[in-house]
Short mmCIF file of C-alpha atoms in Angstrom, two decimals:
data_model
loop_
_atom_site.label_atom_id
_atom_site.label_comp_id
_atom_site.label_asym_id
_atom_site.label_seq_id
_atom_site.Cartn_x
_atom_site.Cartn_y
_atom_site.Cartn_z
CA UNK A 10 93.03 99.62 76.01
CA UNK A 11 95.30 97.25 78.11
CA UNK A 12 95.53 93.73 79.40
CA UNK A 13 94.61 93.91 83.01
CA UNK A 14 97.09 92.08 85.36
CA UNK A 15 93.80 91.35 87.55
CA UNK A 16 91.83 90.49 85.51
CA UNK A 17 94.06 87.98 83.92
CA UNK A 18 94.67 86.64 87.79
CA UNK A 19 90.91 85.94 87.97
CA UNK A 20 91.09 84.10 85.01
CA UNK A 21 94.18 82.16 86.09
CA UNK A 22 91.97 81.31 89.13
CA UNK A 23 89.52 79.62 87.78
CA UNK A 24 91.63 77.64 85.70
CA UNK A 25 93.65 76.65 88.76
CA UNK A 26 97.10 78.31 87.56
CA UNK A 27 98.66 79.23 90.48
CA UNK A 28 101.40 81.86 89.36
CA UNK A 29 102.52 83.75 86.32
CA UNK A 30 105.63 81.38 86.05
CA UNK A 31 103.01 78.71 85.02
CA UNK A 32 101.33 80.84 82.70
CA UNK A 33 103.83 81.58 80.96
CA UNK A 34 105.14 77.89 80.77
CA UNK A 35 101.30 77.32 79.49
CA UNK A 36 101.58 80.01 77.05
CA UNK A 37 105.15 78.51 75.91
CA UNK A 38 107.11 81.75 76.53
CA UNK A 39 109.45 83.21 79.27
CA UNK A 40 108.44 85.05 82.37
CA UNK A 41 109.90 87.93 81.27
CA UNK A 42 108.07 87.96 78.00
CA UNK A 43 104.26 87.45 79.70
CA UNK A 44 105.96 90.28 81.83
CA UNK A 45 105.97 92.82 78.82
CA UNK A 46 102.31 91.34 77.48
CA UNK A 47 100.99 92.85 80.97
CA UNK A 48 102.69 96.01 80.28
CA UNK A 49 100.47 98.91 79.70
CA UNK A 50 101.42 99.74 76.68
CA UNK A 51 101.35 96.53 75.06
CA UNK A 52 99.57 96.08 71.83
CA UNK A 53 96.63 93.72 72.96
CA UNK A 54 95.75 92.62 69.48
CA UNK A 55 98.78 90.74 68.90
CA UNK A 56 98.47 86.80 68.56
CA UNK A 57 99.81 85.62 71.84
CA UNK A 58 97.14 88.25 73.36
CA UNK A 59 94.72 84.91 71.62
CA UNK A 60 96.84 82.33 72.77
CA UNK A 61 96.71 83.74 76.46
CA UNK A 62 92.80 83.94 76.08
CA UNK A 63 92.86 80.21 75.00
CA UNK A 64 94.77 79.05 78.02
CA UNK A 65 92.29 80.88 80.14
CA UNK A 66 89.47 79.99 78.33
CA UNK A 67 88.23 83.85 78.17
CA UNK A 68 87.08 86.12 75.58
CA UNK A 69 89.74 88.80 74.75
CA UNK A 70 86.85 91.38 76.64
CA UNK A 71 87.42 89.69 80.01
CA UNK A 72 90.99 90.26 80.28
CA UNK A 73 91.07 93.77 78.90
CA UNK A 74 90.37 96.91 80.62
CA UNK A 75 88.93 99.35 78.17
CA UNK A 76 89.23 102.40 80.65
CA UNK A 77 92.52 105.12 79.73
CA UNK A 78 94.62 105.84 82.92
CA UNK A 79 94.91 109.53 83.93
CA UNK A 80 96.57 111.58 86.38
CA UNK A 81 100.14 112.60 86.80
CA UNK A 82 100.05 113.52 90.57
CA UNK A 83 101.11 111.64 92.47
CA UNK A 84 99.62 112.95 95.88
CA UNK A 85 96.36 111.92 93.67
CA UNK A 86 95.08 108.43 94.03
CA UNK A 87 94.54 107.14 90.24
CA UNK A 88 91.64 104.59 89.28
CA UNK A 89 89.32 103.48 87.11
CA UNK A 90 86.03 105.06 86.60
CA UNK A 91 84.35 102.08 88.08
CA UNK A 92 86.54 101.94 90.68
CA UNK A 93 85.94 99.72 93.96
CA UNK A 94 87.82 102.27 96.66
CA UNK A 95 88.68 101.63 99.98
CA UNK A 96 90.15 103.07 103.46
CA UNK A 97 92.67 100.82 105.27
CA UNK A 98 93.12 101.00 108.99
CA UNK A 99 96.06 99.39 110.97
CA UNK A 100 98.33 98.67 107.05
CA UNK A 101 101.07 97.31 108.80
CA UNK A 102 103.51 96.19 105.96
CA UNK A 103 101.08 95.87 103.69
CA UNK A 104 99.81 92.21 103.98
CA UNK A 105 95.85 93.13 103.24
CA UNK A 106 97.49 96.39 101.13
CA UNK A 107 98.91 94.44 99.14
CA UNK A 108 96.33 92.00 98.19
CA UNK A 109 93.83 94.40 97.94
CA UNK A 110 95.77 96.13 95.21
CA UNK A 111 95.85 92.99 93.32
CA UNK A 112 92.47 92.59 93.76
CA UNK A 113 91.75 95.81 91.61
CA UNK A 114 90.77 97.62 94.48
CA UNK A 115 91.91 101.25 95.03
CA UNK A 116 92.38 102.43 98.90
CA UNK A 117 92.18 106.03 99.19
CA UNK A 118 94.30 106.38 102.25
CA UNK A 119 96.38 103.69 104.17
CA UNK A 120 97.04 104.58 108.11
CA UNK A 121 99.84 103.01 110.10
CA UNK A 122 101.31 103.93 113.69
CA UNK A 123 104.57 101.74 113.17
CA UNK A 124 107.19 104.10 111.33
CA UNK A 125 109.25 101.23 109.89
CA UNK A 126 105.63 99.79 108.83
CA UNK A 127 104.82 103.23 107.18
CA UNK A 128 108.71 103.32 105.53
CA UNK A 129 107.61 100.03 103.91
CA UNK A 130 104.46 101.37 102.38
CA UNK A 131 106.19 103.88 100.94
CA UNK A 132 109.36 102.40 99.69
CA UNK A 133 107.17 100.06 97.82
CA UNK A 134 104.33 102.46 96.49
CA UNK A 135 105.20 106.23 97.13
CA UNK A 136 102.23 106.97 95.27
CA UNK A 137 100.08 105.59 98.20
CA UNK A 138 98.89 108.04 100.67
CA UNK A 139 100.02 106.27 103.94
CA UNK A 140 99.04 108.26 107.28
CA UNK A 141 101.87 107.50 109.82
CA UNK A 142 99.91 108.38 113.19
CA UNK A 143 97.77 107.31 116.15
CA UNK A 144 94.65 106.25 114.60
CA UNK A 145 93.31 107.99 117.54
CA UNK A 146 94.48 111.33 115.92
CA UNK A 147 92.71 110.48 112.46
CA UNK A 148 89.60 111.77 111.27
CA UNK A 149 87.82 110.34 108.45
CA UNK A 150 84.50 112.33 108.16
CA UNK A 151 85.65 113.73 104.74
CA UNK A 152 84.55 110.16 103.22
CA UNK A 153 81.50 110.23 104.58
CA UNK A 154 79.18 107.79 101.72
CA UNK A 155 82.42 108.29 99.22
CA UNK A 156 84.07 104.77 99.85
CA UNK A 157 82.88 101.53 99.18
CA UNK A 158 84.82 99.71 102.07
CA UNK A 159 86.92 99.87 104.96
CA UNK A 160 89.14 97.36 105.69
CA UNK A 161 91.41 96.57 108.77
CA UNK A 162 93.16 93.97 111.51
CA UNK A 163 92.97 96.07 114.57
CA UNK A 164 94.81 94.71 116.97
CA UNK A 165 92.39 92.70 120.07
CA UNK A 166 92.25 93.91 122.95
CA UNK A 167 90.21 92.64 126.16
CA UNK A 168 87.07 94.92 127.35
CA UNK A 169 85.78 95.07 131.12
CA UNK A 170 82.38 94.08 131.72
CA UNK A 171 81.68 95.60 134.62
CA UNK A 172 78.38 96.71 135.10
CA UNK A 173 78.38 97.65 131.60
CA UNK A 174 76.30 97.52 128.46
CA UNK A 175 79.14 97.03 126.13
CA UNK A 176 77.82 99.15 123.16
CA UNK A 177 79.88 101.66 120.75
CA UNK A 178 80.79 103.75 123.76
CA UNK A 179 82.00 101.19 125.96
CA UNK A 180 84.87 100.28 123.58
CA UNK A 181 86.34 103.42 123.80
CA UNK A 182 90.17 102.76 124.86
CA UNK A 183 90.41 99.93 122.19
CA UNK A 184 91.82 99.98 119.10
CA UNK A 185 88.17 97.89 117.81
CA UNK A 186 86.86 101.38 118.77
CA UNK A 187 88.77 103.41 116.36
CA UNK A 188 87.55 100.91 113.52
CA UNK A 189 84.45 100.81 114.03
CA UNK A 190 84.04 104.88 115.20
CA UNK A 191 86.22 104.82 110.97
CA UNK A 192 82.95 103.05 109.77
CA UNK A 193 80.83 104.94 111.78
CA UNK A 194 81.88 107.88 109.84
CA UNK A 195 82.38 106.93 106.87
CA UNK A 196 79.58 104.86 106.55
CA UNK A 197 81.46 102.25 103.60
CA UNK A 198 78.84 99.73 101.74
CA UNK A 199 80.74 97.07 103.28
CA UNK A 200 83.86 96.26 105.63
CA UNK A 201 86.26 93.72 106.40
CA UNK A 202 87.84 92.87 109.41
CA UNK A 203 89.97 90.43 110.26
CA UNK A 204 92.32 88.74 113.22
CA UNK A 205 93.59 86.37 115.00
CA UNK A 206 91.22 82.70 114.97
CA UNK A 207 91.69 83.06 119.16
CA UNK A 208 89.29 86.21 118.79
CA UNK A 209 86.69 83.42 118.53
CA UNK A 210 87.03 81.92 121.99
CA UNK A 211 88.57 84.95 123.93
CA UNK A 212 86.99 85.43 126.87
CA UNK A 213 84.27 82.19 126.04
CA UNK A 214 83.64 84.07 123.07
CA UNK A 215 82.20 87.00 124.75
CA UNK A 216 84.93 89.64 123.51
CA UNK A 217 83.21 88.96 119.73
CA UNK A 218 80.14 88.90 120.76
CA UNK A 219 80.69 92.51 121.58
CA UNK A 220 82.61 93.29 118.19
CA UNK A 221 79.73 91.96 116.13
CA UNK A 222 76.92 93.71 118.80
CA UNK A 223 78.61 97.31 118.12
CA UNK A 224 79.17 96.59 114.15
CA UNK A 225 75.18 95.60 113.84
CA UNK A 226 74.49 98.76 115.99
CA UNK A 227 76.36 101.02 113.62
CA UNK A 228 74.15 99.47 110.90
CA UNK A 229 75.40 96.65 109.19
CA UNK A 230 74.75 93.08 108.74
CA UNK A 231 77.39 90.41 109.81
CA UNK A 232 78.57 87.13 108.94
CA UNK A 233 82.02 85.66 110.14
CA UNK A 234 84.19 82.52 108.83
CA UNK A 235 87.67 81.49 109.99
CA UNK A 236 89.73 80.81 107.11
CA UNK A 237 92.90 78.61 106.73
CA UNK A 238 95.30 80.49 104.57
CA UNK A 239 96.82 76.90 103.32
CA UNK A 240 93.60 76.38 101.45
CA UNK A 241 94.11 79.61 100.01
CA UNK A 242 97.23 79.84 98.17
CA UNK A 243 99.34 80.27 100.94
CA UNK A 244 102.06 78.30 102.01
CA UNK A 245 101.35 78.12 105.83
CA UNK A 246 98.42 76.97 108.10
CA UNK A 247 97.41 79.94 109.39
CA UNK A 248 93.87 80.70 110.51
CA UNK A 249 92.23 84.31 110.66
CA UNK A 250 88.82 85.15 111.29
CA UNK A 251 87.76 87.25 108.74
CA UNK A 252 84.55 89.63 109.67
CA UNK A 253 82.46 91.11 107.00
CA UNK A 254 79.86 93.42 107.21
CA UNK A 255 77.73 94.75 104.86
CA UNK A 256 75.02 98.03 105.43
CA UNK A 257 71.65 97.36 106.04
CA UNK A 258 69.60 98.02 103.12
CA UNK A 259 71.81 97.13 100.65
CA UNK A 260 71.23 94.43 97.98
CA UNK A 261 75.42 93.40 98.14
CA UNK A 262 75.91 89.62 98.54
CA UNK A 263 79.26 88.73 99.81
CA UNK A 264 80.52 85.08 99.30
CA UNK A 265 83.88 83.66 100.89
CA UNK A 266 86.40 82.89 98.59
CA UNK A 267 86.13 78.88 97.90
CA UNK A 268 88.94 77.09 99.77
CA UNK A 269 91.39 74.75 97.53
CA UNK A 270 90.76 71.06 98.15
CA UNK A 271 94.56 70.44 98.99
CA UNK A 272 97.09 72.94 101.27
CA UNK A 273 99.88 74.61 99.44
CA UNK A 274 103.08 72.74 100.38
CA UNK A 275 106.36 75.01 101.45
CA UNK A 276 108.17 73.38 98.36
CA UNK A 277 105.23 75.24 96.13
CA UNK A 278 105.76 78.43 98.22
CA UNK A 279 109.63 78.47 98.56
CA UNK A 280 110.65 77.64 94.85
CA UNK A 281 113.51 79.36 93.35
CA UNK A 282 113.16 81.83 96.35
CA UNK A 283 115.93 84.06 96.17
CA UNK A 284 118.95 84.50 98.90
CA UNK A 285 118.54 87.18 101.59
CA UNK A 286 120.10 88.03 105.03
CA UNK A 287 118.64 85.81 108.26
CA UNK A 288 118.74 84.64 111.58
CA UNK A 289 121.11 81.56 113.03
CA UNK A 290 120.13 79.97 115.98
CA UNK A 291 122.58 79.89 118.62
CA UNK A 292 125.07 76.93 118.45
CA UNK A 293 123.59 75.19 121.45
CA UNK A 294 119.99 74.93 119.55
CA UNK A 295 121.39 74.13 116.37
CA UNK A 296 122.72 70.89 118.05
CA UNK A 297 119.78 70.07 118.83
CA UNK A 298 117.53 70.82 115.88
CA UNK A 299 119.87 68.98 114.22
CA UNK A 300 118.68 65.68 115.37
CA UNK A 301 115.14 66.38 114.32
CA UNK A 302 113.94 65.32 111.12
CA UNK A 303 111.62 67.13 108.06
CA UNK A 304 108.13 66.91 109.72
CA UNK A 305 109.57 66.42 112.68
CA UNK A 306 110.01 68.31 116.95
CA UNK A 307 111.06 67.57 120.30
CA UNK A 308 109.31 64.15 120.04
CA UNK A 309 111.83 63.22 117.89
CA UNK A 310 115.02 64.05 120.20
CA UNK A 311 116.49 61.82 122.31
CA UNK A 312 114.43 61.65 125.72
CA UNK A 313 117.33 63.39 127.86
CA UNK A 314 117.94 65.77 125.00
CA UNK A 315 114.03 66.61 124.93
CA UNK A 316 113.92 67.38 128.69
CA UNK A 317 116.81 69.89 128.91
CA UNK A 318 115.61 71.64 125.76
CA UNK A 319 112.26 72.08 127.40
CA UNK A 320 112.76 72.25 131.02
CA UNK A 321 109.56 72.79 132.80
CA UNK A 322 107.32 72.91 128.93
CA UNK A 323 108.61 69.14 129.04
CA UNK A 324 105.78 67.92 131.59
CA UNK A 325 103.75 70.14 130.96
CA UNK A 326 100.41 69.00 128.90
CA UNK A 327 99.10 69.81 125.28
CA UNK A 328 100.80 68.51 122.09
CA UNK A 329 103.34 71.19 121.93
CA UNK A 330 104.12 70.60 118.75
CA UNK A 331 105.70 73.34 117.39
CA UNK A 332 108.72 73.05 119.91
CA UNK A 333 111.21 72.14 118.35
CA UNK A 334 109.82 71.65 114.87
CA UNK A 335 111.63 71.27 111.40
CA UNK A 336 109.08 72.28 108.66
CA UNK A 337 109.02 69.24 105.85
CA UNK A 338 109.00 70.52 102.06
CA UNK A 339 105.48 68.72 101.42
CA UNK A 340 103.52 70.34 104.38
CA UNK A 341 102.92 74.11 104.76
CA UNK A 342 104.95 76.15 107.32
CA UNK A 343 103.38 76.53 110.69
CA UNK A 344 102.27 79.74 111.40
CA UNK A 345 104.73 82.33 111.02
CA UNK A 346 105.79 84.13 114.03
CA UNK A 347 107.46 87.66 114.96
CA UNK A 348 110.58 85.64 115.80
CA UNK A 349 112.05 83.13 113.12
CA UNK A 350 114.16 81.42 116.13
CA UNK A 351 112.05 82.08 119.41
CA UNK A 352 112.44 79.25 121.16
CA UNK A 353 108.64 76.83 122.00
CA UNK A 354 107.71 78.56 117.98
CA UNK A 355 110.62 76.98 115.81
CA UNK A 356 110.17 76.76 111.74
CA UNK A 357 113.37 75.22 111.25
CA UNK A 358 114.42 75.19 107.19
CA UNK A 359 113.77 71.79 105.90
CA UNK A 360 117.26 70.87 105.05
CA UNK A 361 119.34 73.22 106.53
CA UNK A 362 119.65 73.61 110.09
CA UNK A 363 118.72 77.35 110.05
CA UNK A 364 115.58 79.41 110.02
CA UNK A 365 113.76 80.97 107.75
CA UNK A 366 115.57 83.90 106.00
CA UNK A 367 113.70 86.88 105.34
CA UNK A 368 112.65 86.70 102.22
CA UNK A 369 111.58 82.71 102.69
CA UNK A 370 109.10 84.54 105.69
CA UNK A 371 107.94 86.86 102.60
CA UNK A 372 107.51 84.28 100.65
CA UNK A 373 105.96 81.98 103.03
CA UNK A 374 103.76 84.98 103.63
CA UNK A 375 102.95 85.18 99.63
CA UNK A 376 104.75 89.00 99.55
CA UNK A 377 106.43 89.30 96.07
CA UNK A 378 110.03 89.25 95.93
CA UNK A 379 110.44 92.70 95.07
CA UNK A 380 108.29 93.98 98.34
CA UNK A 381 111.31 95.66 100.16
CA UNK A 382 110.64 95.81 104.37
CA UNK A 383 112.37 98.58 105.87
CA UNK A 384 114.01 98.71 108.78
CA UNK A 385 116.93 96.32 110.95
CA UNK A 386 116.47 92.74 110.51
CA UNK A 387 114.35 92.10 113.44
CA UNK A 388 111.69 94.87 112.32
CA UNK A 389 111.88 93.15 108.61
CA UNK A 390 110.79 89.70 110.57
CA UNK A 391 108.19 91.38 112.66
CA UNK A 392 106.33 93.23 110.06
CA UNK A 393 106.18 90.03 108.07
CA UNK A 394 105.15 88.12 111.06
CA UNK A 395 102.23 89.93 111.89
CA UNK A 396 101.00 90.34 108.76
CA UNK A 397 97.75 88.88 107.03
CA UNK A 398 99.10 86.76 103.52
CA UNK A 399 98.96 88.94 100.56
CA UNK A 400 97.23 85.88 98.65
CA UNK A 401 94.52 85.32 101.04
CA UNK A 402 93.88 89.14 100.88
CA UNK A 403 93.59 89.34 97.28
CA UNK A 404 91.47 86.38 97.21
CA UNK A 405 89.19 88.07 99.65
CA UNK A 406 89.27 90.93 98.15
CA UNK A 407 88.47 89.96 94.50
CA UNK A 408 85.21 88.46 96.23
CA UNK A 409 84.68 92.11 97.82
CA UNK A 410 84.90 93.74 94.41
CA UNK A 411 82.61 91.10 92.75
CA UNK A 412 79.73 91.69 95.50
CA UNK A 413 80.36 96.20 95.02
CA UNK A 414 80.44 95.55 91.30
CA UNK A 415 77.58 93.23 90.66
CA UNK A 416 75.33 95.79 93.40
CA UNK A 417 75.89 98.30 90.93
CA UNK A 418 74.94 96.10 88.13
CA UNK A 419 71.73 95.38 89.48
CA UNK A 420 71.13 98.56 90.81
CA UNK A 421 72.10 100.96 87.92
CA UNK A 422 74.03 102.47 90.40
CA UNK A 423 75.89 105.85 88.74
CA UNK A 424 79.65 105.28 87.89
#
């Protein structure tokens, strides 16, 4: 019998405590202290095991997992019996991973092209089975009805029409193909898929019309919702649209997780981040993001200044707002990009005239500060940059294992 970390972060949830920092300030103790309380082999009898429950408002029985962990292997994937498992497609550096795993969700196998991707994973978890290969190489008819979801941001790609009914088959060549031929054989309860919030209009909204098509054709039932990560947790407005599907037949309700009324500011997000190695602009465009205030872009610059910063992006039309742009400590970060100093996609510190380091993107990104990136300094910003926040994942995932547990509820489903 333990305290379970996740189960404690639901709790925290719906008391609106944000981070274990706070709880621990709630409980009246150090970080480091709550840190050992969480430890498996803590003694969860002990009195400030009651005062945590208080803060919560829980009985001791919601924050305890009453299962005993087994397994020494570590090419075996260890779990509880009632276990919510999962396949991951396209990990990257571990964004949806990540959040998953804090979600109390166990993924069965993780599978990632990218090498320095893949040398993330493992750095970070060893014990994961990551599969560093073309997807298109992968098989995954072993799971066949063994896994309750698979999860995965393929990358979009465009499909031609042409004279062409645009089922299962006539994806082939994309990587939507190679999820969707993963949940054709493996035939999970439920999946998630997310990407980009352009997948909604790309191609007048045609391209998803497909996606959905094939995923109902394989047997599911859809719904879709573009979420803001700034509502969830996160400090940056970023918007994904996450797809979830769930198999026909099934009794599994899946709700969204319930957005926050306000946006998490980048002073929430960046405090007591710790120092790391980063990009400097190049003397010419620190000049002139010096002369733009907190909240502030090009609009701000002198009108000459503005012009030969721009050239040709200076007439042309839209808001362009993120040209230029010094992030303010009260507003969340734009969205993060591959490349902390590309120019038209600035996310220029607040104060300093400087971007982002790397671990400010991994925070911004809600990655803990001990998830190491492999690789130089521009693969450390690109995995980061592309990945989906680790808080936003969690959040959807907790709702995943909440719809797979309470279908087994009602179902008397074996564990």
């Amino acid at each position: 019998m333990y305290l379970s970390k996740v189960k404690v972060k639901e709790a925290m949830d719906k008391q609106g405590i944000k981070t274990f920092k706070e709880l621990a300030e709630n409980l009246g103790i150090t970080k480091n202290q709550l840190s050992v309380m969480l430890a498996d082999e803590y003694n969860p009898f002990k009195t400030r095991v009651v005062d945590l429950c208080k803060v919560l408002c829980v009985s001791p029985n919601l924050v305890m997992n009453f299962e005993e962990k087994h397994g020494d292997d570590a090419s075996d994937i260890v779990y509880e019996k009632t276990a919510v498992t999962a396949i991951e497609l396209f990990a990257g550096a571990g964004g949806i991973a990540l959040g998953l795993e804090q979600a109390g969700i166990s993924t069965l196998e993780y599978v990632e092209f990218d090498k320095a991707c893949c040398e993330t994973l493992r750095a970070n978890r060893p014990e994961w089975n990551v599969i560093c290969d073309d997807i298109h190489n992968v098989s995954f008819k072993k799971y066949k009805d063994k896994v309750d979801i698979v999860t995965g941001g393929f990358p979009c790609q465009a499909f031609s029409y042409a004279g062409k009914k645009m089922g299962f088959d006539d994806t082939r060549g994309t990587l939507f193909h190679e999820f969707a031929r993963c949940v054709k054989e493996v035939r999970p309860k439920m999946f998630l898929a997310e990407n980009v919030r352009g997948l909604a209009s790309h191609d007048n909204g045609r391209t998803l019309s497909v996606i959905i098509g094939v995923l109902e054709e394989l047997g599911y039932t859809v719904q879709k919702q573009i979420l803001n990560a700034a509502y969830f947790g996160v400090g940056q407005k970023r918007e994904r649209i996450v797809i979830i599907g769930v198999k026909k037949g099934l009794p599994i309700t899946f709700t969204y997780p319930k957005a926050e009324a306000k946006m998490t500011t980048l002073r929430e997000a960046l405090k007591d981040c710790p120092a790391s190695i980063g990009e400097q602009y190049s003397e010419k465009k620190r000049k002139v993001l010096a002369l733009v205030p907190p909240g502030g872009c090009w609009v701000d610059l002198p009108e000459e200044i503005a012009k030969e910063y721009m050239g040709k992006s200076y007439y042309s039309g839209g808001g362009r707002r993120g040209m230029a742009r010094r992030i303010s400590w009260d507003e969340p970060s734009l969205t993060l990009t591959c490349s902390p100093s590309q120019k038209q996609t600035e996310r220029c510190h607040p104060e300093e005239t400087r971007p982002f380091t790397v671990r400010e993107y991994a925070r911004i990104q809600s990655f803990p500060d001990n998830w190491a990136f492999s690789g130089g300094i521009t693969d450390q910003y690109k995995q980061i940059g592309n990945a989906v926040p680790v808080e936003l994942a969690r959040r959807i995932g907790v709702q995943l294992k909440e719809a797979i547990l309470q279908y087994r509820k009602n179902n008397h489903e074996k564990l």
